mmCIF file of C-alpha atoms and ligand atoms in Angstrom:
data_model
loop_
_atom_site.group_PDB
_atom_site.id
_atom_site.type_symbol
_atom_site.label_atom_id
_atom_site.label_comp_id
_atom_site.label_asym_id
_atom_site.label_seq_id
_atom_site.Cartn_x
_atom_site.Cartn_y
_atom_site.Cartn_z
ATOM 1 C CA UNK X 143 63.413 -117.067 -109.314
ATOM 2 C CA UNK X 144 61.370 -113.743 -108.633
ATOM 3 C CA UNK X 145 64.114 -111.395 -110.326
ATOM 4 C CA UNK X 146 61.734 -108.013 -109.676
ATOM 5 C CA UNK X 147 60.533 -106.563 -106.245
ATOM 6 C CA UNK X 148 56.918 -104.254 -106.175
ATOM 7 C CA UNK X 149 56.446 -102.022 -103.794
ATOM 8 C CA UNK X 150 54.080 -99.244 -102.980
ATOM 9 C CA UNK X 151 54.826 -96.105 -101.510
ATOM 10 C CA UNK X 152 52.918 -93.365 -100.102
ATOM 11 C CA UNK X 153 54.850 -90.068 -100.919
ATOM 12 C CA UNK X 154 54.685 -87.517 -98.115
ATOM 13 C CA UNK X 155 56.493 -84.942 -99.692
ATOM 14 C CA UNK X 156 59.307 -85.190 -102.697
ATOM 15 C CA UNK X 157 62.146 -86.079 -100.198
ATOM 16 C CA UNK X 158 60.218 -88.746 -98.162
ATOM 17 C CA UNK X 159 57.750 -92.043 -98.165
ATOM 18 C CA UNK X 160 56.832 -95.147 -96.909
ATOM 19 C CA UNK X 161 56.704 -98.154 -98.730
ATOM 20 C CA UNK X 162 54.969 -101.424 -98.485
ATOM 21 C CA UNK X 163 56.830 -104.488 -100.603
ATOM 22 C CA UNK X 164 53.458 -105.927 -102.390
ATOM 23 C CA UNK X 165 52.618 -109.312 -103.865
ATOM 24 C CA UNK X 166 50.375 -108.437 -105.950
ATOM 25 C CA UNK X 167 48.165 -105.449 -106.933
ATOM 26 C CA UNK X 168 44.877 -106.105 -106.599
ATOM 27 C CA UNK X 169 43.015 -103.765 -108.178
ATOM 28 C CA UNK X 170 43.230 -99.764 -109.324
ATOM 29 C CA UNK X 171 40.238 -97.914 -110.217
ATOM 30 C CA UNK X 172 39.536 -94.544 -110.808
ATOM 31 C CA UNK X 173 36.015 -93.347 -110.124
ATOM 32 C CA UNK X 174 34.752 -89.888 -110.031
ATOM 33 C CA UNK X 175 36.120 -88.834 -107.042
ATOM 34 C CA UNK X 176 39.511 -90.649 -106.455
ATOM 35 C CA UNK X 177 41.603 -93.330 -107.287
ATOM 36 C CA UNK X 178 41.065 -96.623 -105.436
ATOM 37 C CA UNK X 179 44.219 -99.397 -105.093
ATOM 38 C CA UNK X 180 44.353 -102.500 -103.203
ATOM 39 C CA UNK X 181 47.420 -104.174 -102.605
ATOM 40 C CA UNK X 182 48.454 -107.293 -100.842
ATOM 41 C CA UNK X 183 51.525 -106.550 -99.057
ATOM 42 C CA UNK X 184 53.920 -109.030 -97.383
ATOM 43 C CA UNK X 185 53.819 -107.141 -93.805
ATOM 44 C CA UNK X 186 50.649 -105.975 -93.432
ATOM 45 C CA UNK X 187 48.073 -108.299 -95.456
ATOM 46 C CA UNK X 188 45.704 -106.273 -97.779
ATOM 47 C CA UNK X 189 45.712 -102.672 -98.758
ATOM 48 C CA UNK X 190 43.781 -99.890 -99.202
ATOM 49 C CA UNK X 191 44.821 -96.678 -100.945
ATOM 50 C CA UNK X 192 43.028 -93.285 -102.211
ATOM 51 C CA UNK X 193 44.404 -90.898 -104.313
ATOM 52 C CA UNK X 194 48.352 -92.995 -103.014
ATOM 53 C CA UNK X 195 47.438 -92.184 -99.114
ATOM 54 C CA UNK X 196 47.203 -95.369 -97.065
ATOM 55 C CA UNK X 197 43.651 -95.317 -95.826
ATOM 56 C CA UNK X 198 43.648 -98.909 -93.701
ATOM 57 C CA UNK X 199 45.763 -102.357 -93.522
ATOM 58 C CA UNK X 200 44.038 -105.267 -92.368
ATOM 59 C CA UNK X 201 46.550 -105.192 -89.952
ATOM 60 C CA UNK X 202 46.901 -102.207 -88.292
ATOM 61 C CA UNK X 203 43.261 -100.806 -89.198
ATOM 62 C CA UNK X 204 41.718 -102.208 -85.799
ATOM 63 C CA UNK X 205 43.712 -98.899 -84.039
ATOM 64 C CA UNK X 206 41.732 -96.294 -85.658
ATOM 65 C CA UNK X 207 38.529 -98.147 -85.810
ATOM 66 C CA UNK X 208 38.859 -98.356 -82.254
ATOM 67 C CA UNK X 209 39.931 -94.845 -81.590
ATOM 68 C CA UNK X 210 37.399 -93.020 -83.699
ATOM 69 C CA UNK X 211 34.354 -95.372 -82.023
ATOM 70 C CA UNK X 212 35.081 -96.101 -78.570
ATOM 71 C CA UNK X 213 36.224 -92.624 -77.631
ATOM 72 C CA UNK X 214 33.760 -90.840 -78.555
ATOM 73 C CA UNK X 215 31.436 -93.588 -77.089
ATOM 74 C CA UNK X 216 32.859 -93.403 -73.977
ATOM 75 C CA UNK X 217 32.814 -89.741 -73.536
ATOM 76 C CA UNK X 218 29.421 -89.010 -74.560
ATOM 77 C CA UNK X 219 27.155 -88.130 -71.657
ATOM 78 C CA UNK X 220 24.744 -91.253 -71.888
ATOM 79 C CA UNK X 221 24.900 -94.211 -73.667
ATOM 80 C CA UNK X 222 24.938 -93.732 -77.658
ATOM 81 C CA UNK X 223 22.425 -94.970 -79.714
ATOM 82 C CA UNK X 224 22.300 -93.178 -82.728
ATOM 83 C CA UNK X 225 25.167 -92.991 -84.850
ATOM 84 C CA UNK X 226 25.829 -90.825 -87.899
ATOM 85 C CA UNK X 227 29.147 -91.506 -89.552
ATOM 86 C CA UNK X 228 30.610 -89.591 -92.687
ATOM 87 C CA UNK X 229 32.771 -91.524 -94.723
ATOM 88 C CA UNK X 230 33.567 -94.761 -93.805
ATOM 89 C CA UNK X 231 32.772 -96.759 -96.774
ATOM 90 C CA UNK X 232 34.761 -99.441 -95.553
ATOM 91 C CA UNK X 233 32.422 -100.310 -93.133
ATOM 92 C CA UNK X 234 35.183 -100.729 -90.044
ATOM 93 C CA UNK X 235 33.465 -97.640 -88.000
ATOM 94 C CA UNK X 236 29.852 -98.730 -88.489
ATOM 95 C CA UNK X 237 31.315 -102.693 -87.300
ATOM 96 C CA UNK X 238 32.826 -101.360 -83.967
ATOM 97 C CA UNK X 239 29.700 -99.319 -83.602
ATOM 98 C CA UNK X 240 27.663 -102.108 -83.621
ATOM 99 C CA UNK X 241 30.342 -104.289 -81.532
ATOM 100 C CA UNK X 242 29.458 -101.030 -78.965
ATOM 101 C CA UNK X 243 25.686 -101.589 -79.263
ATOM 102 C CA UNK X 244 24.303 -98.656 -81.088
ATOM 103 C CA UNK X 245 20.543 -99.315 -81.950
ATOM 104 C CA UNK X 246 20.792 -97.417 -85.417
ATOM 105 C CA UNK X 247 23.962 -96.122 -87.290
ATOM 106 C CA UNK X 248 23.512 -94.043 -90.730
ATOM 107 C CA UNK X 249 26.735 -94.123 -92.707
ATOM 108 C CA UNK X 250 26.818 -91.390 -95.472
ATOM 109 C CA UNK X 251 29.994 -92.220 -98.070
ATOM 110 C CA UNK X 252 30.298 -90.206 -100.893
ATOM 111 C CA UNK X 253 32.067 -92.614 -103.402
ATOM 112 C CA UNK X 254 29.923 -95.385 -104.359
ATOM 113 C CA UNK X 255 33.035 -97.666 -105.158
ATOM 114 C CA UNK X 256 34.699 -97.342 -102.051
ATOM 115 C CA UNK X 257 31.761 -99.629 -100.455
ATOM 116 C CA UNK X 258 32.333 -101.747 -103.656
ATOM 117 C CA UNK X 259 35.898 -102.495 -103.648
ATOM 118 C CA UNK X 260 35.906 -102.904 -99.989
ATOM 119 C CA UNK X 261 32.717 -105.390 -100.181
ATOM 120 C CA UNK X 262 35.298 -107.774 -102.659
ATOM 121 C CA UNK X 263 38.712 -107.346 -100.388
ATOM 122 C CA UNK X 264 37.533 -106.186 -97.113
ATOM 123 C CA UNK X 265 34.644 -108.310 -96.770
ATOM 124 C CA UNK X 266 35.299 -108.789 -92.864
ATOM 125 C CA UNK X 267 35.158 -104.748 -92.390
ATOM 126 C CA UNK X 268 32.009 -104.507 -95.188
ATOM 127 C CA UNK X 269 29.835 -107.042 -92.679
ATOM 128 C CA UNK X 270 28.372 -104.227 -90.652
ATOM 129 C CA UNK X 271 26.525 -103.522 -93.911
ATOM 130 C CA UNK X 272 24.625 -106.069 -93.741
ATOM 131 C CA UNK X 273 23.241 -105.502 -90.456
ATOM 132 C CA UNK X 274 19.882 -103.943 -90.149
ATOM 133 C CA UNK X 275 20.790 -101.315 -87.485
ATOM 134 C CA UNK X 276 23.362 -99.797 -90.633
ATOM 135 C CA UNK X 277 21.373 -97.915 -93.208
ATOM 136 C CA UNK X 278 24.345 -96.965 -95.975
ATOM 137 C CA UNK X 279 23.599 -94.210 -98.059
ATOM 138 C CA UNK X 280 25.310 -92.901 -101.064
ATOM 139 C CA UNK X 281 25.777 -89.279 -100.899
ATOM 140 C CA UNK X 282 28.101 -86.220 -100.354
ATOM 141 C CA UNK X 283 28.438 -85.951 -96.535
ATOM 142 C CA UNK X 284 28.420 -82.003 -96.166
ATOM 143 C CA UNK X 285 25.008 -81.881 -98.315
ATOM 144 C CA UNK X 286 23.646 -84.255 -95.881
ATOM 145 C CA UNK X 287 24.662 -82.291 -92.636
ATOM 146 C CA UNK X 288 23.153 -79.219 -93.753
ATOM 147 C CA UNK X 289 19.762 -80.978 -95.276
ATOM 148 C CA UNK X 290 18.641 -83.596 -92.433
ATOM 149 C CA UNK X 291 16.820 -82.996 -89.338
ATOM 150 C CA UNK X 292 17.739 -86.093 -87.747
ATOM 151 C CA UNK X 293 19.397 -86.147 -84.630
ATOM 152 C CA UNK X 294 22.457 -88.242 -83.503
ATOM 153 C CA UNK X 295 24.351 -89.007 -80.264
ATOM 154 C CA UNK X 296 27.602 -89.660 -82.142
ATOM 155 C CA UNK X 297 28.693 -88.333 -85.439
ATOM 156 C CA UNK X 298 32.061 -89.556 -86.601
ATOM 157 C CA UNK X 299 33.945 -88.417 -89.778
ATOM 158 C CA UNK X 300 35.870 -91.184 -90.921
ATOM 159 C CA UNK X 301 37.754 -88.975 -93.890
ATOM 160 C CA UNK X 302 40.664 -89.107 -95.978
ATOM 161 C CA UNK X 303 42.779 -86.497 -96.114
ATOM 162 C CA UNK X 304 41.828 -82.188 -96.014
ATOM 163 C CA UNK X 305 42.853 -82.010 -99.612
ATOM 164 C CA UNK X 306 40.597 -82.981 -102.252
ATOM 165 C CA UNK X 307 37.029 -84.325 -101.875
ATOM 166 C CA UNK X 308 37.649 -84.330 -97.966
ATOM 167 C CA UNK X 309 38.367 -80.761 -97.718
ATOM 168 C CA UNK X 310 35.134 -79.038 -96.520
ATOM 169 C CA UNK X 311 35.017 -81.704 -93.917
ATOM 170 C CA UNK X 312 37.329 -79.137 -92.109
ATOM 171 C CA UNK X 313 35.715 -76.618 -92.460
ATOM 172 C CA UNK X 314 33.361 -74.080 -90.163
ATOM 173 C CA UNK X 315 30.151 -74.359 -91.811
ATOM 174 C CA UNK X 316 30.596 -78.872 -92.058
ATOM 175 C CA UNK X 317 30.767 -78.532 -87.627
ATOM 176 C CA UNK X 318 27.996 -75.819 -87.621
ATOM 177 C CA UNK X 319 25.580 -78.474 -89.224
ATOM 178 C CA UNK X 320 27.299 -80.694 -87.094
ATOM 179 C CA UNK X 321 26.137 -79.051 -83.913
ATOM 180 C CA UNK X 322 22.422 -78.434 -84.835
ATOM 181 C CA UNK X 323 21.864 -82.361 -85.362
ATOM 182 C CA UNK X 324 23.981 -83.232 -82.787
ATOM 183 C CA UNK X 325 21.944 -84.148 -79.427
ATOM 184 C CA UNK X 326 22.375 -82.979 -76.160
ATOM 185 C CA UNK X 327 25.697 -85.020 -74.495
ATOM 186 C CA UNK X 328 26.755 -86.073 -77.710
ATOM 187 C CA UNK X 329 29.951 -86.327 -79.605
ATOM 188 C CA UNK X 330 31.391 -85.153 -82.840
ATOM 189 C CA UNK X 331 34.778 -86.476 -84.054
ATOM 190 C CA UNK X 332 36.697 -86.984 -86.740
ATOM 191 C CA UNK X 333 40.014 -87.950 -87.449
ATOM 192 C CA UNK X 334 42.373 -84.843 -87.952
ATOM 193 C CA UNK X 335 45.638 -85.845 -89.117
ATOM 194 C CA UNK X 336 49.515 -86.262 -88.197
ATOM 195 C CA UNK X 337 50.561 -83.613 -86.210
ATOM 196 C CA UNK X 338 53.914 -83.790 -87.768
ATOM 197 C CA UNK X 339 53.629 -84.292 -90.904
ATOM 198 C CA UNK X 340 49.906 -82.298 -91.078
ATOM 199 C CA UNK X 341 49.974 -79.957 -88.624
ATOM 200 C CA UNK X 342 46.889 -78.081 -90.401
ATOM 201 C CA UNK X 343 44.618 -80.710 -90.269
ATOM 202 C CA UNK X 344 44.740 -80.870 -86.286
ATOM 203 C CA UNK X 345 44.623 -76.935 -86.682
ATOM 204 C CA UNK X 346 41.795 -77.003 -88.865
ATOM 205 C CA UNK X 347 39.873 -79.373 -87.126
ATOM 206 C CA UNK X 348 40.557 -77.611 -83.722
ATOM 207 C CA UNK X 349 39.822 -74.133 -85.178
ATOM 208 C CA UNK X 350 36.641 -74.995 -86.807
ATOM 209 C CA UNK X 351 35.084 -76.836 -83.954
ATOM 210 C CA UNK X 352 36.253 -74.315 -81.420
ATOM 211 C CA UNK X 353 33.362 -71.787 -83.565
ATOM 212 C CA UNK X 354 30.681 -74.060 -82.973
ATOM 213 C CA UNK X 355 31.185 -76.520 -79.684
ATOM 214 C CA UNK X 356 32.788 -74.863 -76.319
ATOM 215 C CA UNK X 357 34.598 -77.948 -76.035
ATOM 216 C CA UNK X 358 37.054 -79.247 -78.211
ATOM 217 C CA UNK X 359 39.984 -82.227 -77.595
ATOM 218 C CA UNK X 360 42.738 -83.534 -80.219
ATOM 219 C CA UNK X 361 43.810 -87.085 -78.450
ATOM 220 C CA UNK X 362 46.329 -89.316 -80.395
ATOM 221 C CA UNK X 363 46.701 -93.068 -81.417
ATOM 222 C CA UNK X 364 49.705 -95.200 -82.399
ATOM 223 C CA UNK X 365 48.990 -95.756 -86.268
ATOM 224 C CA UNK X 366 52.532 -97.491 -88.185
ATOM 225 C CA UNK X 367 50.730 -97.607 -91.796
ATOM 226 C CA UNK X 368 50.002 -93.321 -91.286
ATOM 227 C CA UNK X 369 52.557 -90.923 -92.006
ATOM 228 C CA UNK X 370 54.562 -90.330 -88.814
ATOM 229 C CA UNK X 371 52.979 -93.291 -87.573
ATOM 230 C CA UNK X 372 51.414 -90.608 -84.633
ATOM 231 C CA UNK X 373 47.726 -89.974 -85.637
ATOM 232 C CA UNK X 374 45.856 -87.153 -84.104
ATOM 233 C CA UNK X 375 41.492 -87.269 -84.086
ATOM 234 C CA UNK X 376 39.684 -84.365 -82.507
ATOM 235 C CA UNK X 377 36.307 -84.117 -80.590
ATOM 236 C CA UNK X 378 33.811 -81.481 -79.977
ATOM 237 C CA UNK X 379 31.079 -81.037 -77.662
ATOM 238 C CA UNK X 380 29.067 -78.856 -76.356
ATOM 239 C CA UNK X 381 28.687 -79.770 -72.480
ATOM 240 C CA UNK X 382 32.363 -80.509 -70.964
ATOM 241 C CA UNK X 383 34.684 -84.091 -71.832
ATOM 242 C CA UNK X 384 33.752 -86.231 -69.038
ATOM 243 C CA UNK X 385 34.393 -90.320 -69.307
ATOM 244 C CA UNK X 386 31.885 -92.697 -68.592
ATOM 245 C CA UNK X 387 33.799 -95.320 -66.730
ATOM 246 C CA UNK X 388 30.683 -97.812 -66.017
ATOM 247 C CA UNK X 389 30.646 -100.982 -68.143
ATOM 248 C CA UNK X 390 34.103 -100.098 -70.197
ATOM 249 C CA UNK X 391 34.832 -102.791 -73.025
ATOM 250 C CA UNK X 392 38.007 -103.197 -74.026
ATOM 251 C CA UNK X 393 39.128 -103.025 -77.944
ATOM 252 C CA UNK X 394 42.079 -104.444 -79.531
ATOM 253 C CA UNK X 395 43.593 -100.610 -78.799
ATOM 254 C CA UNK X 396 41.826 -99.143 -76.652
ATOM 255 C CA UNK X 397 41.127 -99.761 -72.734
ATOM 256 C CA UNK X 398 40.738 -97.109 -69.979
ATOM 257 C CA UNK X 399 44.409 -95.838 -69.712
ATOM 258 C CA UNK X 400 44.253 -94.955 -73.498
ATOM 259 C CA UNK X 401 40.866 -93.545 -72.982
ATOM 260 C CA UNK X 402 42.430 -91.229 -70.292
ATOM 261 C CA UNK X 403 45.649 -91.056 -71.618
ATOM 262 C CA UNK X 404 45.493 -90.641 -75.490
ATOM 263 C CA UNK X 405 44.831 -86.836 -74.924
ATOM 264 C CA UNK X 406 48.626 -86.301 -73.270
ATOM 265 C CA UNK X 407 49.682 -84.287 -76.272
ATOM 266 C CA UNK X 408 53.625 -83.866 -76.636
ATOM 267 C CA UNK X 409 54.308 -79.729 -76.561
ATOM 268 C CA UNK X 410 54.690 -79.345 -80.607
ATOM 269 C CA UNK X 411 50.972 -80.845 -81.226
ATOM 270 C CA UNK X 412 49.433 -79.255 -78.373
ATOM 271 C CA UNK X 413 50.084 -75.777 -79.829
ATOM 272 C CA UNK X 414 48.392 -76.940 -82.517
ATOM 273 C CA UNK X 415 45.275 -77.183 -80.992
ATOM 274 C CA UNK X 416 45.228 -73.801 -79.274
HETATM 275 N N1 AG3 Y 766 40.579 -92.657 -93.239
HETATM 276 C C1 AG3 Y 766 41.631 -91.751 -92.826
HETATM 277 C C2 AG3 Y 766 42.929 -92.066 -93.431
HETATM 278 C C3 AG3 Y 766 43.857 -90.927 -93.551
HETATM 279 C C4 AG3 Y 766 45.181 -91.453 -93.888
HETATM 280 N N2 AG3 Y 766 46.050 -90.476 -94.428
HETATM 281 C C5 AG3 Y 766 47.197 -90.771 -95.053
HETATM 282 N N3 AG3 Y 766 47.614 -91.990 -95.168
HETATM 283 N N4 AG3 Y 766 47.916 -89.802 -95.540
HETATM 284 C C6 AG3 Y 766 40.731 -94.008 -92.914
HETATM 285 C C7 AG3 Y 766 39.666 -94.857 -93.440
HETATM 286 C C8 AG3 Y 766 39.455 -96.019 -92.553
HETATM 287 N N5 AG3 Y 766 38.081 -96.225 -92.288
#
């Protein structure tokens, strides 16, 4: 008879969190940037978790994978073909990328480990590695904005958190860089937060964007392992948010009422992104 339950909880403030009950733990690792968990809950099959934040579930992940590639995919001017993402070192971006048709995607994840530790319990998500069109490099994303003169159609910041090593991801220098090697009809976006719980991350991510693109969108996705559950992402560009409606494939998530729709903001977050 099991006489002790685990369970893991992410802590959103000292009066509140959300826990998973957990068969095992299978692994915890601290590496120079954060710590790394991975659970096996009984709900939602394997977890990830930086610094205690759920970052993906292998079974609610395929909402934001979907939401942070096919949107910006579908409201880029032409077709995509050249991806950059930041962060990411799970590889579920880069694979819906590639699901999408992109000829080349660069993925630029700071934490070396990440890609390890997701290569042993997320080997379904780490796949898109191993395609040649994915070139995976090892290095601090904002360093890499400001020093290449590369070009993309899409650039995606697949982030944890604005606190710690994600902060300056928010920030108005991180979408100036953004801009210059972003092409003509392109789209930058990066996830931005629960307006409830995180209201400054959908400010920040507004506010900072608004200084370099004239056009600037916070949409939301239904995400149960996130805090509030209601996850915001924001996108900037610099001719106006238009859909492409030719050729749509569907996701798990996504499908052309959420690609319309996910940008119906309830009053509370809108204000956030004025
Ligand atoms: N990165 C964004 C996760 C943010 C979650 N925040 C939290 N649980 N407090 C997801 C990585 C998936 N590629």
């Amino acid at each position: 008879m099991k006489l002790i339950e685990n369970w893991f909880s992410e802590r959103y403030s000292d009066n509140l969190q959300l826990s998973f009950r957990v068969s095992d733990q299978l692994l915890s690792v601290k590496t120079d940037f954060q710590r790394i968990d991975v659970f096996e809950t009984y709900d939602f099959g394997k977890l990830l978790s930086i610094d205690g934040t759920v970052q993906l579930t292998e079974k609610d992940e395929f909402v934001y994978h979907d939401m942070i590639t096919r949107m910006p995919f579908y409201y880029a001017d032409r077709v995509p073909e050249k991806a950059l993402i930041i962060g990411g070192g799970d590889g579920g971006a880069a694979g819906e990328l590639l699901k999408l048709g992109l000829k080349s995607i660069r993925n630029v994840e700071i934490d070396g480990q990440v890609v390890e530790v997701c290569k042993k319990h997320f080997p379904s998500l780490t796949a898109s590695f191993n395609d040649p069109r994915v070139k995976l490099v090892i290095d601090d994303g904002i360093k890499y904005v400001r020093e290449t003169d590369e070009r993309f159609d899409l650039i995606i910041v697949d982030s944890t958190d604005p606190v710690g090593p994600a902060e300056d991801l928010f920030n108005e220098e991180f979408y100036e860089n953004t801009e210059r090697i972003l092409n003509d009809g392109g789209v930058v976006v990066t996830q931005s937060g629960s307006p409830f719980y995180q209201p400054k991350a959908i400010e920040l991510a507004n506010k900072g964007m608004k200084k370099s693109f004239p056009y600037v969108r916070s949409y939301v996705a239904f995400i149960p392992t996130y805090p509030s559950g209601f996850w915001s992402f924001t996108m900037a560009k610099k001719e106006e948010i238009r859909l492409r409606t030719e050729n749509v494939q569907n996701g798990k998530y996504f499908n052309l009422e959420i690609a319309r729709g996910s940008f119906s903001l309830p009053e509370f977050a809108k204000k956030l992104t004025l």
